[in-house]
Short mmCIF file of C-alpha atoms and ligand atoms in Angstrom, two decimals:
data_model
loop_
_atom_site.label_atom_id
_atom_site.label_comp_id
_atom_site.label_asym_id
_atom_site.label_seq_id
_atom_site.Cartn_x
_atom_site.Cartn_y
_atom_site.Cartn_z
CA MET A 1 14.07 -88.54 142.29
CA ILE A 2 15.21 -92.16 141.58
CA HIS A 3 12.69 -94.95 141.17
CA ALA A 4 15.20 -97.73 140.11
CA ILE A 5 15.26 -101.50 139.56
CA LEU A 6 18.53 -103.38 139.84
CA PHE A 7 18.35 -106.63 137.67
CA GLY A 8 20.85 -109.49 137.79
CA PRO A 9 21.12 -113.14 138.16
CA GLN A 10 21.60 -114.69 141.58
CA ALA A 11 25.01 -113.97 143.06
CA SER A 12 25.54 -111.08 140.59
CA GLY A 13 25.75 -108.85 143.81
CA LYS A 14 22.37 -107.52 143.47
CA GLY A 15 21.57 -107.50 147.14
CA THR A 16 24.91 -106.06 148.11
CA GLN A 17 24.88 -103.32 145.45
CA SER A 18 21.34 -102.19 145.93
CA LYS A 19 22.03 -101.71 149.61
CA LEU A 20 25.29 -99.72 148.76
CA LEU A 21 23.47 -97.51 146.13
CA ALA A 22 20.49 -96.99 148.27
CA GLU A 23 22.70 -95.76 151.03
CA ALA A 24 24.55 -93.43 148.81
CA LEU A 25 21.23 -91.89 147.57
CA GLY A 26 19.64 -91.84 151.02
CA ILE A 27 16.84 -93.85 149.79
CA PRO A 28 15.55 -97.33 150.67
CA ALA A 29 16.38 -100.50 149.08
CA ILE A 30 13.42 -102.86 148.76
CA SER A 31 14.26 -106.62 148.59
CA THR A 32 11.28 -108.82 148.13
CA GLY A 33 13.58 -111.71 148.89
CA GLU A 34 14.58 -110.25 152.19
CA MET A 35 10.97 -109.32 152.99
CA PHE A 36 10.13 -113.01 152.62
CA ARG A 37 13.06 -114.30 154.61
CA GLU A 38 11.98 -111.95 157.30
CA GLN A 39 8.47 -113.31 157.31
CA ILE A 40 9.78 -116.85 157.35
CA LYS A 41 11.87 -115.82 160.48
CA ARG A 42 8.80 -114.33 162.18
CA GLY A 43 6.81 -117.54 161.40
CA THR A 44 3.94 -115.54 159.85
CA GLY A 45 1.30 -117.12 157.52
CA LEU A 46 2.84 -115.47 154.61
CA GLY A 47 6.20 -116.76 155.56
CA LYS A 48 5.17 -120.15 155.76
CA GLU A 49 3.47 -119.99 152.31
CA ALA A 50 6.56 -118.43 150.65
CA GLU A 51 9.06 -120.78 152.13
CA ALA A 52 8.38 -123.87 149.98
CA TYR A 53 8.43 -122.04 146.83
CA MET A 54 11.78 -120.30 147.86
CA ASN A 55 13.40 -123.52 149.04
CA ARG A 56 12.88 -125.00 145.31
CA GLY A 57 14.09 -121.72 143.93
CA GLU A 58 10.72 -121.00 142.31
CA LEU A 59 8.97 -117.66 142.22
CA VAL A 60 6.53 -116.98 145.26
CA PRO A 61 3.12 -116.64 143.66
CA ASP A 62 2.76 -113.06 142.17
CA GLU A 63 -0.45 -112.29 144.21
CA LEU A 64 1.63 -112.60 147.52
CA THR A 65 4.66 -110.84 145.97
CA ASN A 66 2.65 -107.94 144.50
CA ALA A 67 0.69 -107.65 147.87
CA ILE A 68 3.90 -107.35 150.00
CA VAL A 69 5.17 -104.53 147.37
CA ARG A 70 2.14 -102.74 147.46
CA ASP A 71 2.31 -102.53 151.16
CA ARG A 72 5.86 -101.55 151.29
CA LEU A 73 5.29 -98.83 148.61
CA SER A 74 2.62 -97.30 150.98
CA ARG A 75 5.34 -96.41 153.65
CA ASP A 76 6.68 -92.90 153.76
CA ASP A 77 10.10 -93.58 153.26
CA VAL A 78 9.75 -94.36 149.88
CA LYS A 79 8.62 -90.68 149.01
CA LYS A 80 12.42 -89.75 148.60
CA GLY A 81 12.63 -92.62 145.81
CA TYR A 82 13.72 -96.38 145.91
CA VAL A 83 15.82 -99.07 144.54
CA PHE A 84 14.05 -102.43 143.93
CA ASP A 85 16.34 -105.66 144.39
CA GLY A 86 14.57 -108.80 142.89
CA PHE A 87 11.43 -107.29 141.95
CA PRO A 88 9.84 -107.26 139.40
CA ARG A 89 10.60 -110.89 138.22
CA ASN A 90 7.96 -111.40 135.56
CA ALA A 91 5.55 -109.58 133.37
CA VAL A 92 2.62 -109.92 135.80
CA GLN A 93 4.69 -108.27 138.64
CA ALA A 94 5.78 -105.48 136.18
CA ASP A 95 2.28 -104.82 135.27
CA ALA A 96 1.42 -104.52 138.94
CA LEU A 97 4.64 -102.17 139.52
CA ASP A 98 3.08 -99.86 136.51
CA SER A 99 0.03 -99.51 138.34
CA LEU A 100 1.95 -98.59 141.79
CA SER A 101 4.58 -96.32 140.71
CA THR A 102 6.70 -95.00 137.83
CA ILE A 103 10.18 -96.50 137.22
CA ASN A 104 12.87 -94.07 135.82
CA LEU A 105 15.90 -96.23 135.75
CA THR A 106 17.17 -99.80 135.51
CA LEU A 107 20.50 -101.00 136.23
CA VAL A 108 21.59 -104.52 135.07
CA LEU A 109 24.52 -106.51 136.93
CA THR A 110 25.98 -109.09 134.36
CA LEU A 111 27.82 -112.29 135.59
CA SER A 112 28.89 -115.25 133.57
CA ASP A 113 27.41 -118.81 134.68
CA ASN A 114 30.79 -120.15 135.84
CA GLU A 115 31.48 -117.08 137.93
CA ILE A 116 27.72 -117.59 139.55
CA VAL A 117 28.68 -121.13 140.52
CA ARG A 118 31.85 -120.16 142.09
CA ARG A 119 30.18 -117.41 144.06
CA LEU A 120 27.41 -119.26 145.29
CA SER A 121 29.37 -122.09 146.49
CA GLY A 122 31.28 -119.66 149.00
CA ARG A 123 28.40 -117.52 150.02
CA ARG A 124 27.40 -117.45 153.69
CA VAL A 125 24.48 -115.55 155.32
CA CYS A 126 23.56 -114.48 158.93
CA PRO A 127 20.02 -114.86 160.09
CA ASN A 128 19.60 -111.09 159.47
CA ASP A 129 20.78 -111.51 155.90
CA HIS A 130 24.13 -109.90 156.16
CA ILE A 131 26.04 -111.33 153.43
CA TYR A 132 29.72 -112.85 153.42
CA HIS A 133 31.82 -114.99 150.96
CA THR A 134 34.63 -117.41 152.30
CA GLU A 135 36.80 -116.03 149.54
CA TYR A 136 35.87 -112.67 148.47
CA LYS A 137 34.42 -111.14 151.65
CA PRO A 138 35.23 -113.25 154.73
CA PRO A 139 34.03 -112.25 158.04
CA ARG A 140 36.59 -111.35 160.72
CA GLN A 141 35.93 -114.56 162.55
CA ALA A 142 35.10 -117.64 160.32
CA GLY A 143 31.31 -118.59 160.67
CA VAL A 144 30.30 -115.48 162.61
CA CYS A 145 28.62 -112.41 161.45
CA ASP A 146 30.80 -109.13 162.10
CA ILE A 147 27.71 -107.14 162.47
CA ASP A 148 25.34 -109.13 165.09
CA GLY A 149 27.61 -111.99 165.79
CA LEU A 150 25.20 -114.39 164.76
CA PRO A 151 26.38 -117.92 163.10
CA LEU A 152 26.72 -117.83 159.31
CA SER A 153 25.20 -120.60 157.19
CA GLN A 154 24.45 -121.57 153.45
CA ARG A 155 20.90 -120.45 152.15
CA ASP A 156 18.44 -123.24 151.82
CA ASP A 157 17.83 -122.05 148.08
CA GLU A 158 21.50 -122.50 147.08
CA THR A 159 21.55 -126.12 146.49
CA PRO A 160 22.52 -126.99 143.05
CA GLU A 161 18.99 -127.88 141.86
CA ALA A 162 17.47 -124.71 143.31
CA ILE A 163 20.24 -122.77 141.82
CA ARG A 164 19.50 -124.15 138.30
CA VAL A 165 15.76 -123.47 138.68
CA ARG A 166 16.22 -119.86 139.47
CA LEU A 167 18.92 -119.14 136.66
CA ARG A 168 16.40 -120.65 134.29
CA ILE A 169 13.69 -118.47 135.66
CA TYR A 170 15.85 -115.26 135.27
CA ARG A 171 16.78 -115.89 131.83
CA GLU A 172 13.19 -117.00 130.79
CA ARG A 173 10.97 -114.80 132.64
CA THR A 174 13.07 -111.74 134.30
CA THR A 175 15.60 -110.81 131.48
CA PRO A 176 12.60 -109.95 129.23
CA LEU A 177 11.60 -107.26 131.31
CA ILE A 178 14.82 -105.28 130.57
CA ASP A 179 13.61 -104.97 126.86
CA ARG A 180 10.22 -103.98 128.10
CA TYR A 181 11.64 -100.90 130.20
CA ARG A 182 13.90 -100.46 126.96
CA LYS A 183 10.98 -99.95 124.79
CA GLN A 184 9.50 -97.56 127.41
CA GLY A 185 12.48 -95.30 126.74
CA ILE A 186 13.65 -95.80 130.48
CA PRO A 187 17.58 -95.84 130.73
CA ILE A 188 19.26 -99.24 131.11
CA LEU A 189 22.70 -98.96 132.82
CA GLU A 190 24.75 -102.28 132.14
CA ILE A 191 27.32 -103.14 134.67
CA ASP A 192 29.88 -105.82 134.91
CA GLY A 193 29.25 -107.45 138.02
CA SER A 194 32.50 -109.58 138.03
CA PRO A 195 35.07 -107.07 139.76
CA SER A 196 35.12 -106.54 143.57
CA ILE A 197 32.28 -105.19 145.47
CA GLU A 198 34.10 -101.77 145.79
CA ASP A 199 34.75 -101.62 142.06
CA VAL A 200 31.27 -102.64 141.02
CA HIS A 201 29.86 -100.09 143.39
CA ALA A 202 32.21 -97.33 142.04
CA SER A 203 30.90 -98.41 138.50
CA VAL A 204 27.29 -98.29 139.72
CA MET A 205 27.91 -94.75 141.17
CA LYS A 206 29.55 -93.46 137.86
CA ALA A 207 26.61 -94.66 135.84
CA VAL A 208 23.94 -93.15 138.18
CA GLU A 209 25.83 -89.79 138.40
CA ALA A 210 26.23 -89.65 134.49
CA TYR A 211 22.41 -90.60 134.28
CA ARG A 212 21.35 -87.81 136.75
P1 LIG B 1 16.42 -113.17 146.15
O1 LIG B 1 16.74 -112.78 147.63
O2 LIG B 1 15.90 -111.89 145.48
O3 LIG B 1 17.40 -113.93 145.59
O4 LIG B 1 15.05 -114.03 146.43
C1 LIG B 1 15.05 -115.18 146.93
C2 LIG B 1 13.83 -116.17 146.77
O5 LIG B 1 12.70 -115.34 147.19
C3 LIG B 1 13.50 -116.20 145.27
O6 LIG B 1 14.25 -117.36 144.78
C4 LIG B 1 12.19 -116.44 145.12
O7 LIG B 1 11.57 -117.76 145.60
C5 LIG B 1 11.51 -115.39 146.29
N1 LIG B 1 11.42 -114.11 145.64
C6 LIG B 1 12.04 -112.92 145.90
N2 LIG B 1 11.51 -111.96 145.20
C7 LIG B 1 10.57 -112.45 144.47
C8 LIG B 1 9.81 -111.97 143.39
N3 LIG B 1 9.76 -110.63 143.25
N4 LIG B 1 8.59 -112.85 142.89
C9 LIG B 1 8.67 -113.99 143.45
N5 LIG B 1 9.47 -114.61 144.21
C10 LIG B 1 10.33 -113.84 144.84
#
């Protein structure tokens, strides 16, 4: 059974690749960012609290994040395994995860800063979090989601300032977790995130099959 974490800076394809991997393995992808965006859309108290942090590119407080994950891990579908996307992002969250479940695989998508900026400037999302890119993954009709026909827009947290904050947090607080799992003897599969979505997915599958 696979209990995986997919690490990677923003725009590395974490969301897309975790969904593709989870689909291929028949297990859920768990994205804390997506769960927060869902709460914001529904106008819940949690969503209102999370939104200000997210728009600044900062981390949502650990108590809120850990609570949403605890809740998610209590659902039946995770009994077959899961892939985390965007969690844990710091040591406190990794501690919380240790007390809830046992990770047995980590994947790291790598991407240069130049490529991160290039990708983010063309990124568009629909209200249901389907992701496109004006250059690399354009929708059939410009500005409209292929799946639900809803309008595409840029994410609020993809302003230059928020991008800078998120990259710094990733480097300072999230990447040390990779070492932490390495020290625990958990396999780390490092994958170049710069090729096309299909090619990165093929590399991810190859690495995961080799691990299995
Ligand atoms: P993502 O979709 O993973 O890029 O997350 C978007 C935003 O949601 C982040 O910039 C944070 O503000 C918030 N967020 C997502 N996951 C976490 C987490 N594990 N801890 C704290 N904040 C998070």
